[in-house]
């Protein structure tokens, strides 16, 4: 059961919200939802526990008049109600609805925003103790320390060791971190909890989904987007999803008297730079008319604006290929928000044209190819475009002639995009374009300079075609026992390197088990038996 | 918490550590009575406890202490910690370092803080109950130091930080995980869960306190 508590004062600010209508709609639409309007909830977080006492909900959404200032009080109240505060979703319905729009629109927006928040809360996984970190939002003093009323906690990421590929040389999360809070030590990712700002860039950079940040997981964002767009319908005009930074949430251009269109629906993320192109385009696939990236009003303290702009640029290149207006994905500059002048296209959602939405889970790393193929199927099922762009979420690896199939690239690949396939005929390097994130670890690992080529490109034909063999070589079989012991290509390379070495013939003709015997003879051991195998047998 | 006054945080932490330590001993009636007294003392500070992320775990443990029945605990304790295959509540079972090194380091830590393991305790230096009791001892010293000289408090906090980081934080969460796997619904699973969560939480609190001391003037606060 999910409890949705609404502050009764939302009826009054600005034009107000018809809370009864919102409650009726939510309970009718979300079977597990129970809505309660609580008098002065914003001013008295202590009323949360009594409100939930008889219900024992698994998740809670709070619809408040303003963003909670006394977060510590709110968190204490949630704990008293038996809930993990890091799993509670709060919606600033005052700024996002009641104070910004006429009553009918405000009510419809409140409905949609709460439905989205409920979906996000329901898909949250339980947190672990190490995912909570205290935040000092007041100047630390000894007296402050001695009463904990100010103490509130925020989420920090943890790395799931069972899914992490750092042991294979992957360091994509560390590379993505703007504060260098993550580092790989002896094949394990270590997080400096004091330096980390919980921006979430590591979450979307990890190709195996090993970085977990409560509240910002792909499954949660996807559920929220789907519910939000479904609830918004067409009543508010063309729905536009606005990814907002947590540092200035709800700020959709209300400064200097400007307002945002009622169809602009905010989705708060820890940092807008964590939003990968797949999320931007996936939002369109879910039915949004447009997507806006709205950085913090004061600008990103980590200087990620260029990264956001480059991702939007990539998305626009994709939209052009799809025959869609590129303005459907837009990044607004920091500072004032002239929302009505951004020119975000109000074209119908791609999903509306295509019929069904892509199946669930397409925002998770590793599933992005499915999204791109879905998007392409809307415009032209046979399209075969490719886009070379430094922010392409995919890479394409090619192998030049002379690959020895040593497997170094395979061992270095953090996503298993490169694999070695063995069969009776030989061994092959197989490349799965849908899994490649273009990290370049394979190129670094290849011992043959210039053998591997990597291009950051979204190649639709290759994504559609699936895994392909990049290099193949038959097995070299042992001249004595007949066992396959290496690829012909590898043996050929070794033979070339050992051209002047006397034992080269032994190395290239015999498997390791039989090689010792032949080696003994060649090193002057003379006729006899070693390792149980008569040397004479090797001659045959 | 504010009403409780200066030094309450150290008192709170000391009591929590003492409660955890006594509950991780074999559950005799006398020990359980002590635990009840400590739990009642903590209940006074419920508002402060609610500020900590381990509050939910604390509530579950408190409910279990209040409701009993305590006779079940003897069986649970024996099954989990005494009879093989067991989940021993001691650091060397979880540490990757050599046991001798761990024991020597612990003994050194205790001695450096002016403490020693009494012979009649009958527990090894790496037992959870001993390590938790040692933290309670440090918190007690910190509480006294707050009223006198900030430098003393800083020194004790540094020792607490070091001990948590080198010992309890490293293994208590893993111990909690193992107990939860062995007996998910048992009292000791809840207790270990709370201990694991609390040592992580306390590490952060100690960090905050140290940061605070570094930033503020060394003016003593009255207890």
XYZ file of C-alpha atoms in Angstrom:
763
model
C 0.000 0.000 0.000
C 1.202 3.508 -0.768
C -0.003 6.418 1.326
C -0.313 9.827 -0.269
C -0.573 12.616 2.272
C -1.597 16.058 1.071
C -1.303 19.277 2.988
C -4.774 20.783 3.334
C -3.331 24.245 2.817
C -2.830 23.422 -0.847
C -6.422 24.476 -1.308
C -5.472 28.070 -0.571
C -2.187 29.264 -2.148
C -2.708 30.989 -5.469
C -5.669 29.501 -7.243
C -5.390 26.366 -5.133
C -5.875 22.718 -5.914
C -9.082 20.747 -5.728
C -7.712 18.191 -3.290
C -10.888 16.141 -3.146
C -10.804 15.684 -6.902
C -7.125 14.767 -6.759
C -7.737 12.208 -4.017
C -10.668 10.631 -5.839
C -8.710 10.374 -9.053
C -5.607 8.900 -7.428
C -7.515 6.259 -5.472
C -9.487 5.354 -8.571
C -6.415 5.102 -10.774
C -3.788 3.615 -8.463
C -5.351 0.592 -6.756
C -2.862 0.464 -3.884
C -3.024 4.215 -3.143
C -4.696 5.679 -0.079
C -4.935 9.452 -0.024
C -5.360 11.576 3.061
C -5.606 15.342 3.352
C -3.812 16.446 6.533
C -4.380 19.919 8.020
C -1.190 22.012 8.014
C 0.989 19.056 7.144
C 3.813 21.345 6.020
C 3.945 23.120 9.362
C 3.575 20.010 11.476
C 5.516 17.028 10.137
C 4.718 15.329 13.435
C 1.249 14.681 12.069
C 2.636 12.176 9.611
C 3.002 9.338 12.100
C -0.565 9.575 13.465
C -1.880 9.778 9.916
C -0.149 6.568 8.987
C -0.640 4.743 12.266
C -3.486 2.517 11.125
C -2.222 1.896 7.608
C 1.348 0.634 7.772
C 2.104 1.714 4.219
C 5.158 0.428 2.412
C 5.771 3.725 0.664
C 4.718 7.322 1.200
C 4.321 10.368 -1.030
C 3.911 13.803 0.475
C 2.210 16.598 -1.440
C 3.389 19.800 0.227
C 2.835 23.523 -0.209
C 6.533 24.150 -0.480
C 9.749 22.256 -0.534
C 10.367 21.097 3.036
C 12.811 23.385 4.763
C 12.985 21.469 8.002
C 14.121 18.267 6.358
C 15.440 16.920 9.621
C 12.010 17.251 11.259
C 10.424 15.551 8.322
C 12.889 12.701 8.404
C 12.366 12.179 12.113
C 8.637 12.130 11.559
C 9.004 9.517 8.830
C 11.147 7.309 11.041
C 8.613 7.608 13.819
C 6.036 6.412 11.332
C 8.218 3.367 10.698
C 9.363 4.493 7.252
C 12.738 5.012 5.696
C 12.836 8.735 4.886
C 15.172 8.146 1.965
C 12.349 6.306 0.232
C 9.741 9.015 0.733
C 8.886 11.154 -2.258
C 7.943 14.756 -1.657
C 6.242 16.891 -4.274
C 6.300 20.654 -4.061
C 2.756 21.144 -5.279
C 2.829 24.789 -4.294
C 5.497 25.835 -6.767
C 4.659 23.222 -9.384
C 0.907 23.590 -9.380
C -1.038 25.675 -6.879
C 0.864 28.934 -7.157
C 1.670 28.742 -10.842
C -1.536 27.821 -12.634
C -5.292 28.304 -12.650
C -7.193 25.893 -10.410
C -8.201 23.433 -13.134
C -4.679 23.158 -14.464
C -3.188 23.106 -10.994
C -5.455 20.220 -10.054
C -4.600 18.267 -13.182
C -0.900 18.889 -12.672
C -1.073 17.844 -9.037
C -2.735 14.608 -10.101
C -0.029 13.844 -12.640
C 2.869 14.815 -10.398
C 1.573 12.716 -7.519
C 0.975 9.734 -9.791
C 4.554 10.051 -11.029
C 5.922 10.347 -7.513
C 3.909 7.332 -6.399
C 5.356 5.254 -9.238
C 8.863 6.403 -8.365
C 8.345 5.557 -4.704
C 6.886 2.136 -5.448
C 9.868 1.094 -7.551
C 12.432 2.160 -4.947
C 14.508 -0.590 -3.430
C 15.094 -0.690 0.331
C 18.161 1.275 1.311
C 21.193 -0.036 3.159
C 22.726 1.694 6.179
C 25.835 2.699 4.247
C 23.659 4.596 1.756
C 22.749 7.267 4.291
C 25.064 10.176 4.973
C 24.509 13.044 7.385
C 24.355 16.502 5.901
C 25.268 19.624 7.774
C 22.896 22.211 6.345
C 23.590 24.569 9.233
C 26.974 25.933 10.259
C 28.498 23.297 12.458
C 28.961 24.414 16.004
C 29.543 22.440 19.129
C 26.173 23.412 20.447
C 24.531 22.355 17.180
C 26.277 19.047 17.489
C 24.910 18.465 20.925
C 21.310 18.652 19.846
C 20.573 16.726 16.710
C 17.508 18.625 15.607
C 19.312 19.843 12.489
C 20.664 16.452 11.467
C 19.292 15.186 8.201
C 20.482 12.478 5.919
C 20.837 12.117 2.198
C 21.538 9.185 -0.066
C 24.981 8.351 -1.312
C 25.746 5.690 -3.874
C 27.081 2.273 -3.075
C 28.589 -0.160 -5.515
C 27.149 -3.664 -5.634
C 30.266 -5.814 -5.630
C 28.571 -8.754 -7.340
C 27.795 -6.695 -10.444
C 30.803 -4.376 -10.472
C 33.372 -5.010 -13.208
C 36.192 -3.031 -11.647
C 38.067 -6.288 -11.277
C 38.233 -6.397 -15.072
C 39.675 -2.935 -15.331
C 36.430 -0.999 -15.650
C 36.566 2.441 -14.080
C 33.757 4.178 -15.920
C 32.087 5.341 -12.705
C 35.340 6.857 -11.485
C 35.909 8.490 -14.856
C 32.432 10.026 -14.753
C 32.708 11.427 -11.238
C 33.252 15.206 -11.410
C 34.682 15.276 -7.872
C 37.005 12.287 -8.130
C 35.156 10.757 -5.196
C 35.353 7.293 -6.719
C 38.535 5.396 -7.359
C 39.396 1.845 -8.201
C 41.798 0.189 -5.788
C 42.856 -3.405 -6.325
C 39.838 -4.132 -8.471
C 37.376 -2.613 -6.028
C 35.599 0.710 -6.280
C 36.048 2.893 -3.224
C 33.878 5.899 -2.496
C 35.029 8.920 -0.550
C 31.765 9.673 1.224
C 32.851 13.143 2.238
C 33.749 14.230 -1.281
C 30.794 12.635 -3.040
C 27.958 15.022 -3.868
C 25.565 12.202 -4.797
C 25.160 13.748 -8.249
C 24.357 10.358 -9.744
C 26.664 10.582 -12.749
C 28.215 7.295 -11.712
C 24.796 5.621 -11.754
C 24.241 6.176 -15.444
C 27.918 5.747 -16.324
C 28.021 2.209 -14.948
C 27.221 -0.192 -17.771
C 26.296 -3.031 -15.459
C 23.983 -1.131 -13.143
C 26.233 -1.787 -10.167
C 26.064 1.716 -8.722
C 22.975 2.138 -6.592
C 21.717 5.533 -5.511
C 18.325 5.438 -3.802
C 15.866 7.718 -5.503
C 17.731 7.993 -8.785
C 17.744 4.492 -10.183
C 16.783 4.046 -13.853
C 13.806 1.862 -12.953
C 12.447 4.593 -10.685
C 12.853 7.317 -13.300
C 11.258 5.161 -15.961
C 8.286 4.345 -13.748
C 7.846 7.996 -12.872
C 8.006 9.120 -16.495
C 5.486 6.532 -17.614
C 3.027 7.335 -14.830
C 3.466 11.071 -15.211
C 2.814 11.066 -18.934
C -0.101 8.707 -18.650
C -1.706 10.768 -15.913
C -1.131 14.069 -17.698
C -2.934 12.961 -20.830
C -3.805 15.839 -23.121
C -5.698 17.958 -20.617
C -2.660 20.127 -19.949
C -1.637 20.460 -23.560
C 1.320 18.674 -25.106
C 3.254 17.133 -22.208
C 6.864 18.199 -21.930
C 9.118 16.509 -19.400
C 11.530 18.837 -17.641
C 14.507 17.210 -15.966
C 15.344 19.497 -13.084
C 18.316 19.656 -10.787
C 17.627 18.970 -7.122
C 19.357 22.216 -6.277
C 16.553 24.230 -7.830
C 13.573 21.897 -8.138
C 10.209 23.286 -8.988
C 11.835 26.319 -10.488
C 10.334 26.198 -13.919
C 10.555 29.840 -14.705
C 8.467 31.387 -11.982
C 11.036 34.048 -11.302
C 10.418 37.579 -12.522
C 6.784 36.737 -12.912
C 7.310 34.210 -15.669
C 5.401 31.004 -15.605
C 5.757 27.744 -17.420
C 3.167 26.068 -19.602
C 0.873 23.707 -17.701
C 2.115 20.803 -19.772
C 5.650 21.153 -18.472
C 6.088 18.371 -15.962
C 9.193 18.335 -13.745
C 11.185 15.219 -12.967
C 13.802 15.909 -10.344
C 17.168 14.202 -10.607
C 20.258 14.684 -8.446
C 22.057 16.407 -11.317
C 20.840 16.942 -14.854
C 24.240 15.838 -16.126
C 23.404 12.311 -14.989
C 20.632 12.120 -17.587
C 22.032 10.159 -20.517
C 20.801 10.564 -24.091
C 18.831 7.344 -23.754
C 16.728 8.886 -21.001
C 16.051 11.998 -23.065
C 15.031 10.017 -26.110
C 13.253 7.394 -24.029
C 11.044 10.101 -22.596
C 9.880 10.882 -26.107
C 9.250 7.205 -26.721
C 6.981 7.196 -23.696
C 4.815 9.851 -25.263
C 6.287 13.206 -24.292
C 6.015 15.955 -26.845
C 9.345 17.346 -25.777
C 12.106 17.103 -23.222
C 13.781 19.993 -21.479
C 16.927 19.842 -19.402
C 16.888 22.531 -16.759
C 20.147 22.982 -14.863
C 20.394 24.564 -11.435
C 19.558 28.241 -11.517
C 22.978 29.184 -10.222
C 24.709 26.944 -12.716
C 26.197 23.546 -12.070
C 28.929 23.689 -9.430
C 30.665 20.842 -11.210
C 30.656 22.591 -14.573
C 28.677 19.985 -16.423
C 26.871 22.407 -18.726
C 29.022 21.483 -21.716
C 28.353 17.809 -21.141
C 24.608 18.417 -21.032
C 24.772 20.511 -24.190
C 26.719 17.819 -26.012
C 24.204 15.155 -25.063
C 21.349 17.309 -26.257
C 23.266 17.867 -29.478
C 23.532 14.120 -29.932
C 19.823 13.630 -29.260
C 19.018 16.247 -31.845
C 21.151 14.442 -34.387
C 19.128 11.307 -33.698
C 15.857 13.195 -34.015
C 16.920 14.562 -37.382
C 17.561 11.035 -38.575
C 14.161 10.034 -37.294
C 12.552 12.870 -39.213
C 11.486 14.598 -36.005
C 11.988 18.263 -35.076
C 15.303 18.412 -33.223
C 13.860 21.033 -30.876
C 11.969 18.306 -29.117
C 15.028 17.958 -26.915
C 16.271 21.211 -25.446
C 18.661 22.342 -22.748
C 17.936 25.652 -21.083
C 20.768 27.777 -19.803
C 21.224 28.380 -16.104
C 19.697 31.532 -14.708
C 16.362 32.955 -15.704
C 13.989 30.691 -17.528
C 12.160 32.313 -20.392
C 10.077 29.195 -20.601
C 7.629 30.359 -23.177
C 10.331 31.355 -25.614
C 12.354 28.191 -25.773
C 10.606 26.876 -28.833
C 10.311 23.346 -27.552
C 8.397 21.532 -30.200
C 4.944 20.305 -29.352
C 4.935 17.476 -31.856
C 2.983 14.380 -30.857
C 4.991 11.818 -28.959
C 6.858 9.212 -30.906
C 5.085 6.563 -28.956
C 1.735 7.917 -30.024
C 2.717 7.433 -33.619
C 4.177 4.015 -33.005
C 1.416 2.612 -30.877
C 2.883 0.539 -28.092
C 5.626 1.868 -25.898
C 8.901 0.032 -25.613
C 8.764 -2.736 -23.056
C 9.833 -1.964 -19.509
C 13.422 -1.556 -18.448
C 14.683 0.338 -21.474
C 16.268 3.117 -19.440
C 18.602 0.698 -17.690
C 22.151 0.502 -19.015
C 22.453 -2.435 -21.358
C 18.919 -1.951 -22.661
C 19.443 1.244 -24.578
C 19.776 -0.496 -27.943
C 16.228 -1.750 -27.555
C 15.097 1.839 -27.171
C 16.939 3.032 -30.262
C 15.508 0.244 -32.368
C 12.057 1.115 -31.099
C 12.553 4.775 -31.986
C 13.755 3.870 -35.446
C 10.839 1.537 -36.012
C 8.500 4.512 -35.608
C 9.915 6.448 -38.530
C 11.276 3.777 -40.827
C 11.624 0.125 -39.845
C 14.252 -0.397 -42.511
C 16.340 2.670 -41.758
C 20.066 2.075 -41.509
C 21.496 5.411 -40.456
C 24.502 5.872 -38.335
C 25.617 8.859 -36.280
C 29.204 9.410 -35.301
C 29.191 11.539 -32.160
C 31.421 11.714 -29.081
C 28.325 11.344 -26.893
C 26.883 8.362 -28.688
C 25.943 5.821 -26.024
C 27.271 3.113 -28.281
C 30.608 2.308 -29.786
C 31.581 0.094 -32.667
C 34.701 -2.023 -32.547
C 36.422 -3.374 -35.607
C 39.411 -5.631 -35.872
C 42.096 -5.302 -38.481
C 43.809 -8.229 -40.199
C 46.271 -10.106 -38.064
C 44.250 -10.409 -34.843
C 45.712 -13.284 -32.845
C 42.506 -13.833 -30.858
C 44.482 -13.596 -27.661
C 41.383 -12.499 -25.772
C 42.915 -9.461 -24.080
C 40.120 -7.240 -25.388
C 37.519 -9.722 -24.225
C 38.904 -9.796 -20.705
C 39.033 -6.003 -20.597
C 35.498 -5.420 -21.868
C 33.310 -4.387 -18.901
C 30.031 -5.080 -20.670
C 30.717 -8.410 -22.390
C 30.266 -6.703 -25.738
C 33.330 -8.648 -26.849
C 33.381 -12.376 -26.276
C 35.399 -15.333 -27.453
C 33.338 -18.068 -29.047
C 34.823 -21.533 -29.307
C 33.467 -24.296 -31.488
C 34.821 -27.335 -33.271
C 35.992 -25.275 -36.208
C 37.937 -22.692 -34.310
C 37.747 -19.605 -32.150
C 36.139 -16.268 -32.912
C 35.945 -12.786 -31.427
C 32.283 -11.854 -31.387
C 31.089 -8.280 -30.985
C 27.641 -7.354 -29.683
C 27.029 -3.720 -30.736
C 24.090 -3.325 -28.379
C 26.337 -3.843 -25.365
C 29.277 -1.676 -26.383
C 29.477 1.645 -24.554
C 32.551 2.806 -26.399
C 34.734 2.950 -23.311
C 37.868 1.984 -25.227
C 39.163 -0.494 -22.654
C 39.553 -3.064 -25.406
C 41.774 -0.775 -27.460
C 44.006 -0.101 -24.473
C 44.254 -3.793 -23.666
C 45.114 -4.995 -27.168
C 48.804 -5.922 -27.318
C 48.914 -5.392 -31.083
C 49.164 -1.690 -31.742
C 46.497 -0.408 -34.090
C 44.740 -3.752 -34.367
C 41.486 -2.623 -32.761
C 39.566 0.405 -33.913
C 36.818 1.986 -31.866
C 34.393 4.583 -33.081
C 31.760 6.313 -30.986
C 28.911 5.784 -33.361
C 25.272 4.812 -33.240
C 25.033 2.391 -36.124
C 21.442 1.338 -36.495
C 22.159 -1.433 -38.977
C 24.655 -3.051 -36.664
C 22.413 -2.642 -33.639
C 19.652 -4.356 -35.573
C 21.917 -7.092 -36.911
C 23.081 -8.081 -33.430
C 26.288 -9.915 -32.562
C 28.806 -10.298 -35.366
C 32.089 -12.120 -35.722
C 35.019 -9.725 -35.943
C 37.824 -12.259 -36.303
C 37.972 -16.001 -36.668
C 40.724 -18.549 -36.732
C 40.764 -22.328 -36.851
C 42.302 -24.239 -33.962
C 45.902 -25.316 -34.053
C 45.984 -28.944 -32.957
C 48.824 -30.585 -31.102
C 50.988 -32.648 -33.405
C 51.174 -35.322 -30.731
C 47.854 -35.641 -28.910
C 45.619 -33.837 -31.374
C 44.156 -31.498 -28.785
C 43.297 -27.967 -29.842
C 45.601 -25.669 -27.919
C 45.575 -22.264 -29.612
C 44.207 -20.314 -32.513
C 46.132 -20.679 -35.757
C 46.439 -16.917 -35.879
C 48.053 -16.858 -32.455
C 50.461 -19.665 -33.336
C 51.394 -17.915 -36.549
C 52.167 -14.739 -34.649
C 54.297 -16.607 -32.123
C 56.145 -18.421 -34.890
C 56.992 -15.096 -36.463
C 58.245 -13.711 -33.165
C 60.315 -16.840 -32.463
C 61.673 -17.205 -35.958
C 65.234 -17.355 -34.721
C 64.612 -19.438 -31.630
C 65.425 -23.152 -31.706
C 62.395 -24.206 -29.694
C 59.931 -22.364 -31.895
C 58.948 -25.547 -33.622
C 58.035 -27.207 -30.321
C 55.998 -24.255 -29.165
C 54.017 -24.052 -32.340
C 53.468 -27.773 -32.907
C 52.676 -29.167 -29.484
C 50.196 -28.401 -26.759
C 51.536 -27.343 -23.343
C 51.068 -30.868 -21.956
C 53.162 -32.479 -24.658
C 55.563 -29.580 -25.032
C 57.627 -30.403 -21.952
C 58.532 -33.763 -23.384
C 59.597 -32.373 -26.704
C 61.373 -29.525 -24.946
C 63.441 -31.971 -22.940
C 64.620 -33.694 -26.061
C 65.442 -30.480 -27.865
C 67.384 -29.204 -24.916
C 69.668 -32.165 -25.097
C 67.847 -34.700 -22.994
C 68.489 -37.407 -25.494
C 66.311 -40.390 -26.279
C 64.175 -41.682 -23.476
C 60.854 -41.233 -21.778
C 59.640 -38.121 -20.031
C 56.270 -37.511 -18.564
C 55.231 -41.039 -19.482
C 55.382 -40.320 -23.211
C 58.115 -41.871 -25.330
C 59.858 -39.113 -27.202
C 59.725 -41.125 -30.312
C 56.010 -40.763 -30.274
C 56.352 -37.061 -30.769
C 58.158 -37.594 -34.031
C 55.075 -39.215 -35.450
C 17.716 16.097 22.676
C 18.131 19.796 23.011
C 16.377 19.775 26.358
C 18.606 16.993 27.573
C 21.607 19.276 27.366
C 25.278 19.233 26.648
C 27.016 15.929 26.350
C 23.827 14.046 25.691
C 25.024 12.762 22.362
C 27.928 11.019 24.038
C 25.595 9.680 26.729
C 23.221 8.411 24.107
C 25.964 6.686 22.175
C 27.480 5.231 25.305
C 24.141 3.765 26.356
C 23.504 2.360 22.901
C 26.896 0.692 22.794
C 26.409 -0.696 26.280
C 22.994 -2.065 25.343
C 24.343 -3.751 22.229
C 27.263 -5.158 24.181
C 25.118 -6.693 26.881
C 22.650 -8.158 24.396
C 25.439 -9.878 22.503
C 26.340 -11.840 25.616
C 24.610 -15.058 26.568
C 21.121 -13.925 27.646
C 20.990 -14.566 31.377
C 18.086 -13.026 33.325
C 20.436 -10.537 34.971
C 21.790 -9.358 31.635
C 18.324 -9.035 30.208
C 17.293 -6.944 33.177
C 20.293 -4.716 32.513
C 19.263 -4.459 28.877
C 15.764 -3.444 29.887
C 17.132 -0.712 32.130
C 19.366 0.570 29.329
C 16.511 0.459 26.818
C 14.347 2.447 29.217
C 17.136 4.995 29.561
C 17.335 5.314 25.792
C 13.581 5.698 25.472
C 13.929 9.051 27.225
C 15.985 10.238 24.269
C 13.604 8.977 21.618
C 13.560 12.333 19.857
C 17.317 12.264 19.409
C 17.306 8.642 18.367
C 14.716 9.434 15.719
C 17.301 11.717 14.115
C 19.511 8.727 13.374
C 19.046 6.421 10.402
C 19.283 3.358 12.643
C 16.106 4.393 14.445
C 13.953 1.846 12.643
C 16.293 -0.962 13.697
C 16.338 0.414 17.239
C 12.541 0.359 17.386
C 12.445 -3.277 16.377
C 15.006 -4.213 19.018
C 13.227 -2.186 21.674
C 9.922 -3.861 20.863
C 11.564 -7.264 21.095
C 13.099 -6.418 24.472
C 9.776 -5.188 25.785
C 7.677 -8.047 24.531
C 9.930 -11.081 25.041
C 9.596 -13.991 25.703
C 13.195 -14.013 26.783
C 13.474 -17.780 27.194
C 13.575 -18.101 23.416
C 16.719 -16.021 23.324
C 18.816 -18.685 25.023
C 17.998 -21.186 22.287
C 18.539 -18.627 19.547
C 21.846 -17.509 21.019
C 23.120 -21.053 21.337
C 21.983 -22.053 17.872
C 23.503 -18.995 16.202
C 26.673 -18.376 18.144
C 27.643 -21.547 19.978
C 26.609 -24.594 17.978
C 28.229 -25.281 14.598
C 27.648 -24.155 11.922
C 27.637 -20.887 13.772
C 28.042 -17.227 13.007
C 30.606 -16.260 15.609
C 30.184 -12.731 16.940
C 33.869 -11.951 16.762
C 36.004 -9.939 14.400
C 38.587 -12.545 13.458
C 35.888 -14.617 11.775
C 35.282 -11.802 9.309
C 38.619 -10.081 8.976
C 40.887 -10.733 6.041
C 43.879 -9.925 8.229
C 45.694 -12.563 10.254
C 43.831 -13.297 13.506
C 46.969 -12.713 15.556
C 47.366 -9.294 14.008
C 43.751 -8.388 14.753
C 43.992 -9.552 18.362
C 47.268 -7.740 18.887
C 45.885 -4.557 17.389
C 42.794 -4.735 19.575
C 44.789 -5.345 22.718
C 46.989 -2.418 21.800
C 43.971 -0.175 21.248
C 42.502 -1.117 24.599
C 45.796 -0.554 26.394
C 46.422 2.783 24.676
C 43.051 4.000 25.921
C 43.847 2.866 29.448
C 41.600 -0.190 29.360
C 42.316 -3.866 29.744
C 40.208 -6.940 29.351
C 39.448 -8.393 32.761
C 40.256 -12.077 33.080
C 36.812 -12.957 34.422
C 35.094 -11.617 31.295
C 35.714 -14.881 29.521
C 35.513 -13.310 26.065
C 38.319 -12.804 23.548
C 39.431 -9.261 22.694
C 37.756 -9.470 19.293
C 34.320 -10.458 20.611
C 31.555 -8.119 19.488
C 30.529 -7.523 23.055
C 34.066 -6.503 24.037
C 34.547 -4.153 21.105
C 31.152 -2.549 21.696
C 31.824 -2.201 25.400
C 35.124 -0.548 24.562
C 33.305 1.989 22.402
C 30.938 2.606 25.318
C 33.991 3.201 27.482
C 35.376 5.719 24.971
C 32.039 7.495 24.772
C 32.045 7.776 28.552
C 35.469 9.388 28.438
C 34.311 11.676 25.662
C 31.320 12.720 27.765
C 33.640 13.691 30.604
C 35.996 15.496 28.245
C 33.268 17.676 26.759
C 32.874 19.386 30.103
C 36.536 20.143 30.564
C 38.746 20.739 27.598
C 37.987 20.474 23.917
C 41.412 19.029 23.180
C 40.616 16.054 25.399
C 37.345 15.491 23.574
C 39.157 15.735 20.245
C 41.672 13.122 21.352
C 38.944 10.710 22.427
C 37.007 11.323 19.228
C 40.112 10.568 17.214
C 40.476 7.294 19.080
C 36.821 6.451 18.509
C 37.152 7.233 14.819
C 40.218 5.064 14.518
C 38.665 2.155 16.364
C 35.440 2.255 14.380
C 37.249 2.562 11.086
C 39.778 -0.185 11.788
C 37.465 -2.623 13.504
C 33.709 -2.361 14.000
C 32.808 -0.745 10.675
C 34.854 -3.340 8.839
C 33.100 -6.387 10.130
C 29.872 -5.623 11.955
C 27.780 -5.152 8.765
C 29.081 -8.475 7.440
C 28.248 -10.143 10.734
C 24.738 -8.671 10.553
C 24.353 -10.031 7.058
C 25.415 -13.512 8.123
C 23.088 -13.595 11.109
C 20.234 -12.387 8.923
C 20.941 -15.219 6.487
C 21.174 -17.811 9.251
C 18.039 -16.787 11.138
C 16.201 -13.993 9.352
C 13.338 -13.638 11.815
C 15.313 -14.031 15.005
C 15.894 -11.398 17.651
C 19.603 -11.638 17.002
C 19.130 -10.831 13.327
C 17.394 -7.615 14.402
C 20.057 -6.936 16.981
C 22.939 -7.505 14.576
C 21.147 -5.403 11.975
C 20.932 -2.586 14.469
C 24.558 -2.990 15.501
C 25.692 -2.932 11.855
C 23.599 0.139 11.101
C 24.616 1.911 14.282
C 28.371 1.566 13.867
C 28.094 3.012 10.350
C 25.924 5.818 11.638
C 28.256 6.430 14.571
C 31.255 6.665 12.311
C 29.513 9.566 10.552
C 28.574 11.179 13.859
C 32.145 10.991 15.084
C 33.315 12.511 11.804
C 30.863 15.352 12.249
C 31.979 15.926 15.805
C 35.606 16.057 14.763
C 34.823 18.482 11.952
C 32.898 20.599 14.395
C 35.764 20.663 16.865
C 38.235 21.632 14.191
C 36.076 24.597 13.194
C 35.145 25.976 16.566
C 37.107 27.652 19.273
C 38.327 25.517 22.097
C 35.883 26.962 24.588
C 34.595 24.335 26.981
C 30.870 23.813 27.165
C 29.326 23.163 30.515
C 27.746 19.816 31.116
